[in-house]
Amino acid sequence: MEDVNMWLAVAAKYAAVQIDRKLQPYHLGASLYYFILKIHDHPGISQYELNDIIYIDQSGIARGIQQLVHLNYIDKVRNPDDKRTANLFLTDSGKQVYKIVAKEIDEQNSALIAQIPEGRKAQFSKDLKKVGEQIYKLMTTEPGN
C-alpha cells in the first residue's frame, strides 16, 4: 500500500502554505481562515461548540478567537443565559473577508482535486473526511494524547 501518512502530510503542508500565501494580506494564517468560515456558517456559535466542527483543542481555539477579535473580524458577545460563555459573530470586516476567504478556498479545493475524475470527486471528499475524523479520534482517545 502507498504511504498514506506521507501523502497526507505532503498534501496538508503544501495546501496550508498555498492558502497562507493567498490570505497573508488579511493576516489569516494557519487555521484562522477556517474560524471565519465556520463562524459565518454558524453565527452565535460558542467557543466550545466551535471545537466540535474544527477539530482544534480549546487552547488553540481561544488563541485563534483572540487574534480574530484583535483583527476586528469577530465579536465575542457574552451569552446572557450562561455568563461563562460567549457567542461569536463576524463583524462587518469579518463578513467582507469571509467573501475573499470563501472564494480562495473554493478555488484551491477545485485545484487540489482537479486530477481526480469527476465521478470520483464526491467519494474522495467523503473518504478524506473519514480519514481526518479517524486521525482525530485516535489522537483524542489514545493514552498520552
PDB file of C-alpha atoms in Angstrom:
ATOM      1  CA  MET A   1       0.000   0.000   0.000  1.00  0.00           C
ATOM      2  CA  GLU A   2       1.136   3.551  -0.699  1.00  0.00           C
ATOM      3  CA  ASP A   3       2.414   5.536   2.253  1.00  0.00           C
ATOM      4  CA  VAL A   4      -0.888   7.196   3.208  1.00  0.00           C
ATOM      5  CA  ASN A   5       0.637   9.097   6.111  1.00  0.00           C
ATOM      6  CA  MET A   6       3.337  10.625   3.923  1.00  0.00           C
ATOM      7  CA  TRP A   7       0.915  11.762   1.215  1.00  0.00           C
ATOM      8  CA  LEU A   8      -1.481  13.232   3.758  1.00  0.00           C
ATOM      9  CA  ALA A   9       1.436  15.170   5.279  1.00  0.00           C
ATOM     10  CA  VAL A  10       2.595  16.397   1.865  1.00  0.00           C
ATOM     11  CA  ALA A  11      -0.913  17.470   0.869  1.00  0.00           C
ATOM     12  CA  ALA A  12      -1.582  19.193   4.197  1.00  0.00           C
ATOM     13  CA  LYS A  13       1.744  21.009   4.237  1.00  0.00           C
ATOM     14  CA  TYR A  14       1.617  22.412   0.726  1.00  0.00           C
ATOM     15  CA  ALA A  15      -2.105  23.170   0.786  1.00  0.00           C
ATOM     16  CA  ALA A  16      -1.550  25.159   4.003  1.00  0.00           C
ATOM     17  CA  VAL A  17       1.442  27.015   2.553  1.00  0.00           C
ATOM     18  CA  GLN A  18      -0.544  27.915  -0.570  1.00  0.00           C
ATOM     19  CA  ILE A  19      -3.614  29.203   1.271  1.00  0.00           C
ATOM     20  CA  ASP A  20      -1.459  31.041   3.835  1.00  0.00           C
ATOM     21  CA  ARG A  21       0.228  32.937   0.991  1.00  0.00           C
ATOM     22  CA  LYS A  22      -3.090  33.899  -0.560  1.00  0.00           C
ATOM     23  CA  LEU A  23      -4.577  35.078   2.733  1.00  0.00           C
ATOM     24  CA  GLN A  24      -1.451  36.775   4.110  1.00  0.00           C
ATOM     25  CA  PRO A  25      -2.712  40.291   3.219  1.00  0.00           C
ATOM     26  CA  TYR A  26      -5.613  39.687   5.628  1.00  0.00           C
ATOM     27  CA  HIS A  27      -3.373  38.297   8.417  1.00  0.00           C
ATOM     28  CA  LEU A  28      -5.166  34.953   8.243  1.00  0.00           C
ATOM     29  CA  GLY A  29      -2.566  32.258   8.545  1.00  0.00           C
ATOM     30  CA  ALA A  30      -2.675  28.701   9.798  1.00  0.00           C
ATOM     31  CA  SER A  31      -6.248  27.771  10.652  1.00  0.00           C
ATOM     32  CA  LEU A  32      -7.638  31.251  11.285  1.00  0.00           C
ATOM     33  CA  TYR A  33      -9.396  31.309   7.924  1.00  0.00           C
ATOM     34  CA  TYR A  34     -11.335  28.228   8.980  1.00  0.00           C
ATOM     35  CA  PHE A  35     -12.710  30.050  12.037  1.00  0.00           C
ATOM     36  CA  ILE A  36     -14.054  32.742   9.697  1.00  0.00           C
ATOM     37  CA  LEU A  37     -15.799  30.152   7.513  1.00  0.00           C
ATOM     38  CA  LYS A  38     -17.385  28.292  10.413  1.00  0.00           C
ATOM     39  CA  ILE A  39     -18.472  31.372  12.373  1.00  0.00           C
ATOM     40  CA  HIS A  40     -20.092  32.645   9.176  1.00  0.00           C
ATOM     41  CA  ASP A  41     -21.948  29.341   8.773  1.00  0.00           C
ATOM     42  CA  HIS A  42     -22.909  29.217  12.477  1.00  0.00           C
ATOM     43  CA  PRO A  43     -23.486  32.797  13.720  1.00  0.00           C
ATOM     44  CA  GLY A  44     -23.574  32.903  17.508  1.00  0.00           C
ATOM     45  CA  ILE A  45     -21.639  29.673  17.934  1.00  0.00           C
ATOM     46  CA  SER A  46     -19.794  29.332  21.235  1.00  0.00           C
ATOM     47  CA  GLN A  47     -16.094  28.679  21.588  1.00  0.00           C
ATOM     48  CA  TYR A  48     -16.871  25.189  22.896  1.00  0.00           C
ATOM     49  CA  GLU A  49     -19.198  24.355  20.007  1.00  0.00           C
ATOM     50  CA  LEU A  50     -16.545  25.559  17.564  1.00  0.00           C
ATOM     51  CA  ASN A  51     -14.271  22.778  18.809  1.00  0.00           C
ATOM     52  CA  ASP A  52     -16.773  20.180  17.606  1.00  0.00           C
ATOM     53  CA  ILE A  53     -16.562  21.353  13.999  1.00  0.00           C
ATOM     54  CA  ILE A  54     -12.951  22.409  13.510  1.00  0.00           C
ATOM     55  CA  TYR A  55     -11.051  19.768  15.476  1.00  0.00           C
ATOM     56  CA  ILE A  56      -8.656  22.111  17.266  1.00  0.00           C
ATOM     57  CA  ASP A  57      -8.015  21.936  21.004  1.00  0.00           C
ATOM     58  CA  GLN A  58      -9.625  24.554  23.251  1.00  0.00           C
ATOM     59  CA  SER A  59      -6.402  26.482  23.864  1.00  0.00           C
ATOM     60  CA  GLY A  60      -5.854  26.769  20.101  1.00  0.00           C
ATOM     61  CA  ILE A  61      -9.424  27.930  19.646  1.00  0.00           C
ATOM     62  CA  ALA A  62      -9.013  30.521  22.422  1.00  0.00           C
ATOM     63  CA  ARG A  63      -5.837  31.894  20.803  1.00  0.00           C
ATOM     64  CA  GLY A  64      -7.472  31.978  17.374  1.00  0.00           C
ATOM     65  CA  ILE A  65     -10.522  33.803  18.675  1.00  0.00           C
ATOM     66  CA  GLN A  66      -8.307  36.314  20.462  1.00  0.00           C
ATOM     67  CA  GLN A  67      -6.397  37.002  17.220  1.00  0.00           C
ATOM     68  CA  LEU A  68      -9.600  37.394  15.209  1.00  0.00           C
ATOM     69  CA  VAL A  69     -11.066  39.782  17.795  1.00  0.00           C
ATOM     70  CA  HIS A  70      -7.833  41.800  17.629  1.00  0.00           C
ATOM     71  CA  LEU A  71      -8.095  41.886  13.815  1.00  0.00           C
ATOM     72  CA  ASN A  72     -11.708  43.079  14.184  1.00  0.00           C
ATOM     73  CA  TYR A  73     -13.039  40.088  12.224  1.00  0.00           C
ATOM     74  CA  ILE A  74     -15.202  38.664  15.011  1.00  0.00           C
ATOM     75  CA  ASP A  75     -17.099  39.894  18.063  1.00  0.00           C
ATOM     76  CA  LYS A  76     -17.389  37.945  21.295  1.00  0.00           C
ATOM     77  CA  VAL A  77     -20.766  38.598  22.883  1.00  0.00           C
ATOM     78  CA  ARG A  78     -21.319  37.371  26.432  1.00  0.00           C
ATOM     79  CA  ASN A  79     -24.068  34.754  26.482  1.00  0.00           C
ATOM     80  CA  PRO A  80     -26.907  36.177  28.613  1.00  0.00           C
ATOM     81  CA  ASP A  81     -28.026  32.669  29.609  1.00  0.00           C
ATOM     82  CA  ASP A  82     -24.562  31.434  30.588  1.00  0.00           C
ATOM     83  CA  LYS A  83     -22.165  34.181  31.644  1.00  0.00           C
ATOM     84  CA  ARG A  84     -19.217  31.757  31.422  1.00  0.00           C
ATOM     85  CA  THR A  85     -19.511  31.531  27.650  1.00  0.00           C
ATOM     86  CA  ALA A  86     -19.559  33.938  24.732  1.00  0.00           C
ATOM     87  CA  ASN A  87     -21.172  33.744  21.336  1.00  0.00           C
ATOM     88  CA  LEU A  88     -19.119  34.518  18.244  1.00  0.00           C
ATOM     89  CA  PHE A  89     -20.238  36.669  15.332  1.00  0.00           C
ATOM     90  CA  LEU A  90     -18.495  38.085  12.277  1.00  0.00           C
ATOM     91  CA  THR A  91     -18.049  41.846  12.272  1.00  0.00           C
ATOM     92  CA  ASP A  92     -18.636  43.844   9.094  1.00  0.00           C
ATOM     93  CA  SER A  93     -14.904  43.458   8.369  1.00  0.00           C
ATOM     94  CA  GLY A  94     -15.214  39.738   9.049  1.00  0.00           C
ATOM     95  CA  LYS A  95     -18.103  39.462   6.603  1.00  0.00           C
ATOM     96  CA  GLN A  96     -16.032  41.182   3.929  1.00  0.00           C
ATOM     97  CA  VAL A  97     -13.002  38.962   4.500  1.00  0.00           C
ATOM     98  CA  TYR A  98     -15.312  35.909   4.534  1.00  0.00           C
ATOM     99  CA  LYS A  99     -16.151  36.542   0.869  1.00  0.00           C
ATOM    100  CA  ILE A 100     -12.453  36.587  -0.008  1.00  0.00           C
ATOM    101  CA  VAL A 101     -11.660  33.515   2.087  1.00  0.00           C
ATOM    102  CA  ALA A 102     -14.578  31.520   0.669  1.00  0.00           C
ATOM    103  CA  LYS A 103     -13.517  32.357  -2.892  1.00  0.00           C
ATOM    104  CA  GLU A 104      -9.870  31.416  -2.273  1.00  0.00           C
ATOM    105  CA  ILE A 105     -10.800  28.158  -0.533  1.00  0.00           C
ATOM    106  CA  ASP A 106     -13.229  27.184  -3.301  1.00  0.00           C
ATOM    107  CA  GLU A 107     -10.565  27.848  -5.923  1.00  0.00           C
ATOM    108  CA  GLN A 108      -7.938  25.899  -4.003  1.00  0.00           C
ATOM    109  CA  ASN A 109     -10.293  22.980  -3.341  1.00  0.00           C
ATOM    110  CA  SER A 110     -11.021  22.776  -7.063  1.00  0.00           C
ATOM    111  CA  ALA A 111      -7.315  22.895  -7.903  1.00  0.00           C
ATOM    112  CA  LEU A 112      -6.456  20.239  -5.313  1.00  0.00           C
ATOM    113  CA  ILE A 113      -8.857  17.694  -6.761  1.00  0.00           C
ATOM    114  CA  ALA A 114      -8.501  18.667 -10.420  1.00  0.00           C
ATOM    115  CA  GLN A 115      -6.716  15.386 -11.260  1.00  0.00           C
ATOM    116  CA  ILE A 116      -9.452  13.228  -9.732  1.00  0.00           C
ATOM    117  CA  PRO A 117     -12.052  12.019 -12.259  1.00  0.00           C
ATOM    118  CA  GLU A 118     -15.345  13.894 -11.980  1.00  0.00           C
ATOM    119  CA  GLY A 119     -17.311  10.797 -10.994  1.00  0.00           C
ATOM    120  CA  ARG A 120     -14.991  10.105  -8.050  1.00  0.00           C
ATOM    121  CA  LYS A 121     -14.685  13.586  -6.520  1.00  0.00           C
ATOM    122  CA  ALA A 122     -17.634  13.319  -4.129  1.00  0.00           C
ATOM    123  CA  GLN A 123     -16.490   9.917  -2.855  1.00  0.00           C
ATOM    124  CA  PHE A 124     -12.917  11.165  -2.488  1.00  0.00           C
ATOM    125  CA  SER A 125     -14.154  14.047  -0.337  1.00  0.00           C
ATOM    126  CA  LYS A 126     -16.181  11.666   1.862  1.00  0.00           C
ATOM    127  CA  ASP A 127     -13.232   9.295   2.224  1.00  0.00           C
ATOM    128  CA  LEU A 128     -10.854  12.121   3.104  1.00  0.00           C
ATOM    129  CA  LYS A 129     -13.284  13.322   5.783  1.00  0.00           C
ATOM    130  CA  LYS A 130     -13.403   9.796   7.230  1.00  0.00           C
ATOM    131  CA  VAL A 131      -9.595   9.695   7.367  1.00  0.00           C
ATOM    132  CA  GLY A 132      -9.487  13.074   9.128  1.00  0.00           C
ATOM    133  CA  GLU A 133     -12.134  12.032  11.638  1.00  0.00           C
ATOM    134  CA  GLN A 134     -10.279   8.781  12.315  1.00  0.00           C
ATOM    135  CA  ILE A 135      -6.993  10.598  12.933  1.00  0.00           C
ATOM    136  CA  TYR A 136      -8.756  12.992  15.310  1.00  0.00           C
ATOM    137  CA  LYS A 137     -10.436  10.098  17.101  1.00  0.00           C
ATOM    138  CA  LEU A 138      -7.112   8.302  17.538  1.00  0.00           C
ATOM    139  CA  MET A 139      -5.460  11.454  18.853  1.00  0.00           C
ATOM    140  CA  THR A 140      -8.189  12.127  21.391  1.00  0.00           C
ATOM    141  CA  THR A 141      -8.723   8.592  22.672  1.00  0.00           C
ATOM    142  CA  GLU A 142      -5.262   7.052  22.852  1.00  0.00           C
ATOM    143  CA  PRO A 143      -3.380   7.328  26.155  1.00  0.00           C
ATOM    144  CA  GLY A 144      -0.726  10.032  26.182  1.00  0.00           C
ATOM    145  CA  ASN A 145      -2.503  12.283  23.670  1.00  0.00           C
TER     146      ASN A 145
END
